[in-house]
CSV table of C-alpha atoms in Angstrom, one decimal:
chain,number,residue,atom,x,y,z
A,345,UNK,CA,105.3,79.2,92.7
A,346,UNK,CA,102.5,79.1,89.9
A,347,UNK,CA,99.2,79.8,92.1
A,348,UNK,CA,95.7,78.9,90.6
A,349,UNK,CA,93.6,82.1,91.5
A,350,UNK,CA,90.4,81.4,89.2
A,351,UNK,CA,87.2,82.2,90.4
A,352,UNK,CA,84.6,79.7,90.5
A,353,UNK,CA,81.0,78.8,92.2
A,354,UNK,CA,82.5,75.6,93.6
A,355,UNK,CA,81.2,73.3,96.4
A,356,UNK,CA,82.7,72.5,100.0
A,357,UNK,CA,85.9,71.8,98.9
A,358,UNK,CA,87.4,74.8,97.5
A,359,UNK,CA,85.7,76.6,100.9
A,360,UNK,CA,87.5,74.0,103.1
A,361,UNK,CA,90.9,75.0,101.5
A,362,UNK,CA,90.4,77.7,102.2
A,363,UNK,CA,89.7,78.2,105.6
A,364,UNK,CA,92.5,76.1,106.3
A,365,UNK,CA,94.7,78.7,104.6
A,366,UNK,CA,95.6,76.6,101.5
A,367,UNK,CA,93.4,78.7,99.3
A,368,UNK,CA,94.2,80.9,96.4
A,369,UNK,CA,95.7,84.2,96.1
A,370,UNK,CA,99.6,82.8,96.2
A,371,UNK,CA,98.2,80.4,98.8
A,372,UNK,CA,99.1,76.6,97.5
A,373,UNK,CA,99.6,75.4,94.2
A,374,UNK,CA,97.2,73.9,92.3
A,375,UNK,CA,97.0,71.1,89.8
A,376,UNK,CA,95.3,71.2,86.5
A,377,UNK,CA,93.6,68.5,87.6
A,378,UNK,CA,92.8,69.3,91.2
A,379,UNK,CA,89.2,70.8,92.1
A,380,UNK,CA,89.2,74.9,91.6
A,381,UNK,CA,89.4,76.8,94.3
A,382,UNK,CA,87.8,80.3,95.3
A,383,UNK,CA,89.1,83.2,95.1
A,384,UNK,CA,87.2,85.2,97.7
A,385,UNK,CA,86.6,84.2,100.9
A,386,UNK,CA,83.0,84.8,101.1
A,387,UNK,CA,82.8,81.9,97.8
A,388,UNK,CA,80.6,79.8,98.9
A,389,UNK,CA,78.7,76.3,98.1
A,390,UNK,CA,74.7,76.6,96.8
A,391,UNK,CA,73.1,76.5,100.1
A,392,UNK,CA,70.0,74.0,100.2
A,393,UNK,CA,67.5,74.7,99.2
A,394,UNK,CA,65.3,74.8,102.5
A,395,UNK,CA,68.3,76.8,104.1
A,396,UNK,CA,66.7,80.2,105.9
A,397,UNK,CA,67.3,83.5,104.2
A,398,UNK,CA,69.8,85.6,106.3
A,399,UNK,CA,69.4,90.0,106.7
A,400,UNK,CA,72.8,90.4,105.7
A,401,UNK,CA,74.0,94.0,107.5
A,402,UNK,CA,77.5,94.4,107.0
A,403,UNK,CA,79.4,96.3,109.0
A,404,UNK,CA,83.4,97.2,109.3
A,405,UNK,CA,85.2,97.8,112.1
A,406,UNK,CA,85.3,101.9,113.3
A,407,UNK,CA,88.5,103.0,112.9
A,408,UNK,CA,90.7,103.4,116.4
A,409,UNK,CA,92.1,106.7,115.0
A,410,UNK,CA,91.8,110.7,116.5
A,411,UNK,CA,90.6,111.7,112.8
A,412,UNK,CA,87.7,110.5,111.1
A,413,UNK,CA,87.8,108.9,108.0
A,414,UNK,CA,86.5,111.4,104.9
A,415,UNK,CA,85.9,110.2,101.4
A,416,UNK,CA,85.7,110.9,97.5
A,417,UNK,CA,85.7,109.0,94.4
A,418,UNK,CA,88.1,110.5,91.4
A,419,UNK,CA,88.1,108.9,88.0
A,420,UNK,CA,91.6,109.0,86.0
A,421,UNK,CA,93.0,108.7,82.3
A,422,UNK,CA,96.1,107.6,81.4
A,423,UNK,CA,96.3,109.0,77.7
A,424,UNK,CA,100.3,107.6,77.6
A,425,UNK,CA,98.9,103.9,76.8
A,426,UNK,CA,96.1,101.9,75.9
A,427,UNK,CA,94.6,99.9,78.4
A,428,UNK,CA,96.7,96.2,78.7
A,429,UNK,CA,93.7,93.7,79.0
A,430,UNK,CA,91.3,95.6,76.4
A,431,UNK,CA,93.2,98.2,74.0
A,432,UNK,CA,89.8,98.8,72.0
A,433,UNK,CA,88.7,100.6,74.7
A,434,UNK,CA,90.8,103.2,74.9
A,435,UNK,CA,93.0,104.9,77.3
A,436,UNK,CA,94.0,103.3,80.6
A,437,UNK,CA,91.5,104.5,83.1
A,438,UNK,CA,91.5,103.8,86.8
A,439,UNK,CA,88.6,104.9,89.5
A,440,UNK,CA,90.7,105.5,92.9
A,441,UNK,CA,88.7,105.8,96.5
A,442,UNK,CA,90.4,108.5,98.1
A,443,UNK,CA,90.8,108.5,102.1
A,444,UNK,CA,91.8,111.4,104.3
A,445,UNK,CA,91.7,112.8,107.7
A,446,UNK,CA,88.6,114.1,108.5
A,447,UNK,CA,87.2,116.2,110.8
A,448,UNK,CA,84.6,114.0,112.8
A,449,UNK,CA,81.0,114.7,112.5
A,450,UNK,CA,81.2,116.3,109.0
A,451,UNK,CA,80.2,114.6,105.7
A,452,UNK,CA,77.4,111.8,104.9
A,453,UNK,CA,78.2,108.4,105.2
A,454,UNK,CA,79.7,106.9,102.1
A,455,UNK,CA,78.4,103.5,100.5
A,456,UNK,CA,81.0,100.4,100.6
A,457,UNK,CA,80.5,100.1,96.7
A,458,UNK,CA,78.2,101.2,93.6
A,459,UNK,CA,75.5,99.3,93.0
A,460,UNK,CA,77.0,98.0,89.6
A,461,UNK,CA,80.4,97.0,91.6
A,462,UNK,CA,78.4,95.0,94.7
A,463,UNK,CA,76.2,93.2,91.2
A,464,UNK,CA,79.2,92.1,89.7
A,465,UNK,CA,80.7,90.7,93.0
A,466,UNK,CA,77.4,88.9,93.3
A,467,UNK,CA,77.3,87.7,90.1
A,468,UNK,CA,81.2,86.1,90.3
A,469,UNK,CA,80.4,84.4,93.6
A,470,UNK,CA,77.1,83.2,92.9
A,471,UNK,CA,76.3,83.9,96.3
A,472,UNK,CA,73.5,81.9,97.6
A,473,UNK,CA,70.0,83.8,98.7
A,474,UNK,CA,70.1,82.5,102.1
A,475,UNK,CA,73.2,84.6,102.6
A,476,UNK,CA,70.7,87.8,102.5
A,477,UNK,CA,73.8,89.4,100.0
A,478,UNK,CA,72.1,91.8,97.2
A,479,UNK,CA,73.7,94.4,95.8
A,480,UNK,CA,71.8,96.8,97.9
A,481,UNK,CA,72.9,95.1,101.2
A,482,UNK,CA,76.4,94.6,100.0
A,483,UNK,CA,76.5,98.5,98.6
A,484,UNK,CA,74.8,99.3,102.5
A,485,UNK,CA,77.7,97.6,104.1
A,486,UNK,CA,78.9,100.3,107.2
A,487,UNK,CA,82.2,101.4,106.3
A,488,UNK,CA,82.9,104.4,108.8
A,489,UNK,CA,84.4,106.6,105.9
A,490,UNK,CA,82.2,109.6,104.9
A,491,UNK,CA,81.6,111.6,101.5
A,492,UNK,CA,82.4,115.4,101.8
A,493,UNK,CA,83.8,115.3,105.1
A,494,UNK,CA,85.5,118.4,106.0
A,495,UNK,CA,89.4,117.6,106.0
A,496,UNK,CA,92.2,117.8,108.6
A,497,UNK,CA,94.9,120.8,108.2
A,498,UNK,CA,98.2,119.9,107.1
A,499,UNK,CA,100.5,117.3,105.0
A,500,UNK,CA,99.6,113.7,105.2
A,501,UNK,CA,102.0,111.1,103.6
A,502,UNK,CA,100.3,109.1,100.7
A,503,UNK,CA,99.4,105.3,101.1
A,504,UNK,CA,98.8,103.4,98.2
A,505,UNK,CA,96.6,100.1,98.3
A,506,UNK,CA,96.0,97.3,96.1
A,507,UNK,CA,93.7,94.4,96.4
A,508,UNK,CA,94.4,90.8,95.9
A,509,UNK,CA,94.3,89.2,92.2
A,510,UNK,CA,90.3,89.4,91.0
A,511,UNK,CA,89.5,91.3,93.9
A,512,UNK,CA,88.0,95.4,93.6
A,513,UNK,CA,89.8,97.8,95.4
A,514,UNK,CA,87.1,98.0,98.1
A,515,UNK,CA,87.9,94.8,99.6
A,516,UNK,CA,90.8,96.9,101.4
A,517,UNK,CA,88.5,99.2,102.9
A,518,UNK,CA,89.0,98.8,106.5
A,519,UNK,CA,92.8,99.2,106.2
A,520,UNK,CA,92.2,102.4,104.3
A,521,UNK,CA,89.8,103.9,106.9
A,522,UNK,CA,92.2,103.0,109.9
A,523,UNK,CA,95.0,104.4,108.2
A,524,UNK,CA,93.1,107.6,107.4
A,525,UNK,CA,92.2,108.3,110.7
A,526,UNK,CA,95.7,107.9,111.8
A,527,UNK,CA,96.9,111.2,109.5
A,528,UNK,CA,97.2,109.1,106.1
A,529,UNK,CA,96.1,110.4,102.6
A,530,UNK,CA,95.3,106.3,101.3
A,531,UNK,CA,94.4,106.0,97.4
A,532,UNK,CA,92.6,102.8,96.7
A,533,UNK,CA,93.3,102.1,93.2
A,534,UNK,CA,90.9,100.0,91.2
A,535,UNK,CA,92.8,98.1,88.1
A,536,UNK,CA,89.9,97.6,85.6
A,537,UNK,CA,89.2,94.8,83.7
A,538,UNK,CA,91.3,92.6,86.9
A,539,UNK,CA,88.2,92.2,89.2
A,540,UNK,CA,84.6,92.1,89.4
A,541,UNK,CA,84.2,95.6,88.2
A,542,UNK,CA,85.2,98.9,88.6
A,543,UNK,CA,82.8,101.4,88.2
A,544,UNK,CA,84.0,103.8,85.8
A,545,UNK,CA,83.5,107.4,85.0
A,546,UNK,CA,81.1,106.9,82.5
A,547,UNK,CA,78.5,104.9,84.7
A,548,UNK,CA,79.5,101.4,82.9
A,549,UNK,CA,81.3,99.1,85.5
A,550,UNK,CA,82.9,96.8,83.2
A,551,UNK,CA,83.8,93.3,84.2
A,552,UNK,CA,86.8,91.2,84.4
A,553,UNK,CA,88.5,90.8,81.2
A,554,UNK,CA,91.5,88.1,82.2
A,555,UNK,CA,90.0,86.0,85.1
A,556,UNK,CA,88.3,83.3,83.2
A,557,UNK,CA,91.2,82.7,80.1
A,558,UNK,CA,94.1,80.6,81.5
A,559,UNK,CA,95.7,82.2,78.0
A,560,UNK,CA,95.7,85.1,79.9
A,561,UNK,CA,97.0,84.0,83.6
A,562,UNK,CA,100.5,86.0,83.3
A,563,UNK,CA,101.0,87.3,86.4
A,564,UNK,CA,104.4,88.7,86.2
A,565,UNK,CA,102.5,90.8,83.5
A,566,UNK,CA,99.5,91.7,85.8
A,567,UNK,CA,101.9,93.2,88.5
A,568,UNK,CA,103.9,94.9,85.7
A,569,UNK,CA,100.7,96.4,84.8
A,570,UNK,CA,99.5,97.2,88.3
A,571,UNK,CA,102.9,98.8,89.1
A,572,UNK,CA,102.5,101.3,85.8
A,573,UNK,CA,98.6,102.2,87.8
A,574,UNK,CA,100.5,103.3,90.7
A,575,UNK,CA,103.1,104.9,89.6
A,576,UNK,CA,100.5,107.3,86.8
A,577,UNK,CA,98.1,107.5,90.5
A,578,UNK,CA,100.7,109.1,92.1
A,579,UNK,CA,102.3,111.4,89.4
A,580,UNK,CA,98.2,112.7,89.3
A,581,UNK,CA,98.2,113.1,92.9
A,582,UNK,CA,101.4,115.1,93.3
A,583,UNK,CA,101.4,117.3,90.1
A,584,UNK,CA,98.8,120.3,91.2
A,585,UNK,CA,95.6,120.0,92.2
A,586,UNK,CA,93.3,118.8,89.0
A,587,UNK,CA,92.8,114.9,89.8
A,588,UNK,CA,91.9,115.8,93.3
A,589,UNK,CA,90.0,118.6,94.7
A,590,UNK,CA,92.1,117.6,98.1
A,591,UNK,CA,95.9,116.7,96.8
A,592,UNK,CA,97.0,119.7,99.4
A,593,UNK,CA,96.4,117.2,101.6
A,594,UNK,CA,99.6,115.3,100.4
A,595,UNK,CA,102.9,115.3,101.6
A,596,UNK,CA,104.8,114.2,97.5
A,597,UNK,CA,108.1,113.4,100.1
A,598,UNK,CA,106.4,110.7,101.7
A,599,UNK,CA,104.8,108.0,99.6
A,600,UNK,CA,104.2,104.3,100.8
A,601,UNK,CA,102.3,101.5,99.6
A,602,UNK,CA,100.4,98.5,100.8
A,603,UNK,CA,99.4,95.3,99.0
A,604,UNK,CA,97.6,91.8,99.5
A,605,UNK,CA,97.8,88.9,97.2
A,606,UNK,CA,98.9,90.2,94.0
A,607,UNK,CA,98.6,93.8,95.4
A,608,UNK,CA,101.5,92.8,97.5
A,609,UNK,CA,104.0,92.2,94.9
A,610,UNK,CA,102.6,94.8,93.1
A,611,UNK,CA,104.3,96.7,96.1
A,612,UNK,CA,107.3,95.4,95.8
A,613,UNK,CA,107.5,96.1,92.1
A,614,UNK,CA,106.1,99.7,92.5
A,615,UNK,CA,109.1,100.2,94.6
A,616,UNK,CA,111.6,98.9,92.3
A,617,UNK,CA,110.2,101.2,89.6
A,618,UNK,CA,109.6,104.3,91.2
A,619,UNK,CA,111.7,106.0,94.1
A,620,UNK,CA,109.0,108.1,95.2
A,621,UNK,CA,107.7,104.9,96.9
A,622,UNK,CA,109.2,105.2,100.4
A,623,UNK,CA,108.1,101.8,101.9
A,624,UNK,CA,106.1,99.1,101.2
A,625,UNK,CA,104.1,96.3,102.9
A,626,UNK,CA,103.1,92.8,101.1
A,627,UNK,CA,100.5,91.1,103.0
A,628,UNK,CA,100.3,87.5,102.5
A,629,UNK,CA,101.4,87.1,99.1
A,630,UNK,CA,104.4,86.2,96.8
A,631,UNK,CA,106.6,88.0,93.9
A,632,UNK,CA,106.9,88.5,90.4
A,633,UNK,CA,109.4,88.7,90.1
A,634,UNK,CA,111.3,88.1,93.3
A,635,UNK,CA,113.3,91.2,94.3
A,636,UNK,CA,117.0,91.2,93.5
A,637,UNK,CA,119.7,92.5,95.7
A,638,UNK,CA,119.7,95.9,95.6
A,639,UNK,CA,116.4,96.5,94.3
A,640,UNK,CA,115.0,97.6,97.2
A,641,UNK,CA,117.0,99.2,100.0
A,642,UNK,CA,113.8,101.1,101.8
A,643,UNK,CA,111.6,99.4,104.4
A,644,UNK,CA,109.6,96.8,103.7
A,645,UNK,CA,107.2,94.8,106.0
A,646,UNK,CA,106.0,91.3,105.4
A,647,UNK,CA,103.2,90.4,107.0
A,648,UNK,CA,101.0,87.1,106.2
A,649,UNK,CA,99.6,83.6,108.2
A,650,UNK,CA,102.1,81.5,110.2
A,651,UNK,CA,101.2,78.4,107.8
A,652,UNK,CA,101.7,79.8,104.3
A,653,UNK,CA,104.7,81.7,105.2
A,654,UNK,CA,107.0,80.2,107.8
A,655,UNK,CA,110.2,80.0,106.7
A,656,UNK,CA,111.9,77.0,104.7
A,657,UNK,CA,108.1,76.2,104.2
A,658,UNK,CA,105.2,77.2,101.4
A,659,UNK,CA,105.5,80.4,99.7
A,660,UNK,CA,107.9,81.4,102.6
A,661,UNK,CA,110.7,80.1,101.0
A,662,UNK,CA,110.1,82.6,97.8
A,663,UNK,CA,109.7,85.0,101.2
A,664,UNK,CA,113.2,83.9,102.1
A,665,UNK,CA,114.8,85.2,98.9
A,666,UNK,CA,113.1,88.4,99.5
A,667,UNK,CA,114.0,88.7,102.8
A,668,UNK,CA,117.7,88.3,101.9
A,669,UNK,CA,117.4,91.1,99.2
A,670,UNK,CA,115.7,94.0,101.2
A,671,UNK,CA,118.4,96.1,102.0
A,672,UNK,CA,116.5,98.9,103.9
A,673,UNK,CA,114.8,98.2,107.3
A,674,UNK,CA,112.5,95.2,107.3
A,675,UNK,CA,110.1,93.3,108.9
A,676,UNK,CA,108.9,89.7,108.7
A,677,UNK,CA,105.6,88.6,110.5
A,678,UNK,CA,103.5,86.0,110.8
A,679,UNK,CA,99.8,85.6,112.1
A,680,UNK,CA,98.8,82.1,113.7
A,681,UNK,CA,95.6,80.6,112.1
A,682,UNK,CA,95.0,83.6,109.5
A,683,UNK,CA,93.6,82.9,105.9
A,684,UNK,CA,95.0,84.4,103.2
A,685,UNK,CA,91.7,86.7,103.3
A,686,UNK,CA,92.4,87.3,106.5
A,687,UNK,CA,94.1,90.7,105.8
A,688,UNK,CA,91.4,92.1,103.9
A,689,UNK,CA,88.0,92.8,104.5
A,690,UNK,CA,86.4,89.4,102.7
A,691,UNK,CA,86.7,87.2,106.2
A,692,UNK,CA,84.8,89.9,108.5
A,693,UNK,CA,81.9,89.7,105.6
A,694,UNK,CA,81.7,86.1,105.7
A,695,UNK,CA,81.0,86.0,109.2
A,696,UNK,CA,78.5,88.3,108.9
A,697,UNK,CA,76.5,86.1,106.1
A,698,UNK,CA,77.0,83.4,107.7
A,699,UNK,CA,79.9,81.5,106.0
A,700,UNK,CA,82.7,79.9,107.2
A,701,UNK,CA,86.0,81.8,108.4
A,702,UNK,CA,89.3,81.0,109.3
A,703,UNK,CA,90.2,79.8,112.6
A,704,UNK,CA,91.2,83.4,113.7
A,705,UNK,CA,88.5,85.4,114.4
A,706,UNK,CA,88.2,88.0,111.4
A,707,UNK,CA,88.1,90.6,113.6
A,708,UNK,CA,91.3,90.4,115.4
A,709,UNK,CA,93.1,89.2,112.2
A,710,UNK,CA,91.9,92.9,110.7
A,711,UNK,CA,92.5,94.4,114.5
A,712,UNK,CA,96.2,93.1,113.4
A,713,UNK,CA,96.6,93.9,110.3
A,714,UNK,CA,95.8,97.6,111.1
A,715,UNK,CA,97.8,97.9,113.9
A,716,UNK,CA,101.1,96.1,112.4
A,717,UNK,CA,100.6,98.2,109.2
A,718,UNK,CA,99.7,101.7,110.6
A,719,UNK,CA,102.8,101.2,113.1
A,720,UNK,CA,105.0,100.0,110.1
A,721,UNK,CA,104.0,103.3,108.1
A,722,UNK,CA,104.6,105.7,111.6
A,723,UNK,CA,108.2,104.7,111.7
A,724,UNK,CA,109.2,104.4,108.3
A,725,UNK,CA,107.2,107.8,106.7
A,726,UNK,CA,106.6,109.9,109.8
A,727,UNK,CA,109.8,108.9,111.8
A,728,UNK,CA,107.6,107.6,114.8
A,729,UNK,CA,109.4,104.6,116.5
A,730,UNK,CA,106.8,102.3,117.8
A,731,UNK,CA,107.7,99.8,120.2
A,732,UNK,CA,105.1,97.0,118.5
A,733,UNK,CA,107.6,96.0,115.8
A,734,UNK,CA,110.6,95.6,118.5
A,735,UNK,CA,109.4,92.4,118.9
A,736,UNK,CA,106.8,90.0,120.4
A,737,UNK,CA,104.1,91.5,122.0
A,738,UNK,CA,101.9,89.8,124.7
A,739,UNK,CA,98.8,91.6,123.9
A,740,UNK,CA,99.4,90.1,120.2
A,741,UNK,CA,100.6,86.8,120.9
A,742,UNK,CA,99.3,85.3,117.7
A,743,UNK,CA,102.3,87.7,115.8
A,744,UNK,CA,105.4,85.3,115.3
A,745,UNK,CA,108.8,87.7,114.2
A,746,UNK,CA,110.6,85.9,111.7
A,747,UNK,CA,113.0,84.7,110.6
């Protein structure tokens, strides 16, 4: 399924498709034709003009884990190829958001975003001023992760996250802060030139290279891309101690990764490219390419919304095929009335300025996307059976197990 996953300052309608979970992101297929749709779900229409300016104070959800969540910024080269999306800039380089266990009350609280990544969201989204969004506000957002916090003794396993298609690595924030406090070492890798910016090394936070030329729409290309960004992440992180002040912290046998969107099959093709990646997770979105028998015999959990990936139905069919392939121990979930943002931290935000949601509450969709994921990573990278993914729970009746 060809998704449309351009960005665009659009009116009503692209919000409305979105809430109703036919949005972008490998949510529905759209025509040339047919009105664009947004690819954040805090897009919004230009409020009018006598509309009331909001105090936008975001904040995420605390983590429910015994660790707190510490936090530092690394900036990496890969000197082995030119970056894909501008080769006249150089060498591939990534900025990651590290995540660790952390010993609570230590460290100063850490911003959501740079100033220059919260102005380039801002100016994609075209947000309108009633929201009370600035990149102050949106840099201010509470995130519960905190710079310099003294870390946790021992081996962590690594988790790997990547944000949906156009979408900075931040957006994934809350899952990385649960999963940190949990006893997971989480790298939140930012693929420049894909999103609204990515501040690099250098101060410049350049912007999106490939989100406005349909010339340049190849996804299959994108995740091939993306796959090559995790595997150089991890071969940084596990090969001594110079891209990380902390990489002690890391257990190199243990090595999962989490997507959503395009950060999803980015998963899934991380894993069919590099063994080191133990298990993987694709929240709400397809594959490119779908994987082939025998590609992947590890676990593999699929979680996304009940109306987007049922099976015999939407991109649930392409889910299907997968399913069939995984040869390892898998999971297939679905979450009644969840967005495709749902799994991310853009819904909880757009409550908070004021903008429509879907019709599950943000906070339980993230409540359950944490606690499906974290339990998903116990069992298959620390050998900790949890009882959640046995089957239906009543305490989370909105999680369907499929097929």
């Amino acid at each position: 399924m060809k998704s449309n996953r351009r960005i665009s300052a659009v009116a009503a309608l692209a919000l409305a498709a979105l809430v109703t979970g036919t949005g972008p992101g490998f949510a529905a297929t759209t025509s040339p034709s047919a009105a664009p749709s947004a690819t954040h779900a805090f897009s919004a229409a230009p409020a009018a003009a006598t509309a009331p300016t909001r105090s936008f104070q975001g904040t995420l959800p605390a983590p429910t884990g015994r660790y707190a969540a510490g936090e530092s910024i690394i900036h990496l080269t890969d000197e082995s190829r030119p970056d894909p999306w501008v080769p006249s800039s150089g060498p591939r380089q990534l900025t990651v958001t590290m995540l660790y266990p952390a010993v609570p009350g230590t460290g100063t609280p850490a911003p959501y975003m740079t100033l220059g990544e919260a102005a380039g969201i801002i100016q994609r989204q075209k947000f309108p001023a009633s929201t009370g969004i600035t990149p102050q506000t949106l840099s201010d957002v509470t995130t519960h992760a905190f710079d310099g916090a003294r870390p946790q003794r021992g081996k962590h396993p690594l988790v790997v996250l990547s944000a949906a298609a156009e979408n900075p690595r931040m957006m994934l924030t809350s899952l990385a802060t649960e999963l940190a406090s949990h006893g997971y070492v989480v790298a939140l890798v930012g693929h420049t030139y894909e999103d609204s910016g990515e501040t690099l090394a250098d101060g410049r936070t350049p912007p999106c290279a490939i989100c406005d030329d349909p010339a340049r729409l190849d996804l299959p290309a994108e995740v091939a891309s993306r796959a090559r960004d995790v595997s150089f992440v991890i071969d940084q992180l596990t090969h001594g101690n110079s891209a990380w002040r902390l990489a002690h912290l890391i257990d190199r046998h243990e090595i999962g990764m989490a997507g959503h969107s395009l950060g999803g099959a980015t998963a899934a093709a991380a894993m069919i490219a590099d063994p080191r990646v133990r298990a993987g997770v694709d929240l709400d979105g397809t594959f490119f390419p779908t994987p082939l028998p025998g590609q992947i015999n590890r676990p593999f959990l699929l979680l996304g919304r009940a109306d987007g990936h049922t099976p015999g139905s939407g991109d649930g069919i392409v889910w299907g095929k997968a399913w069939d392939a995984l040869g390892g121990y898998r999971k297939w979930l679905t979450v009644a009335g969840a967005g495709h943002f749902s799994f991310a931290d853009h819904e909880l935000l757009a409550e908070e300025a004021g903008l429509p949601t879907s019709s599950l509450s943000p906070e339980r969709a993230v409540a359950i996307t944490r606690e499906y994921v974290t339990a998903f990573f116990d069992t298959s990278l620390k050998g900790i059976d949890s009882p959640l993914l046995d089957g239906p729970s009543p305490d989370n009746p909105e999680v369907v197990f499929q097929p």
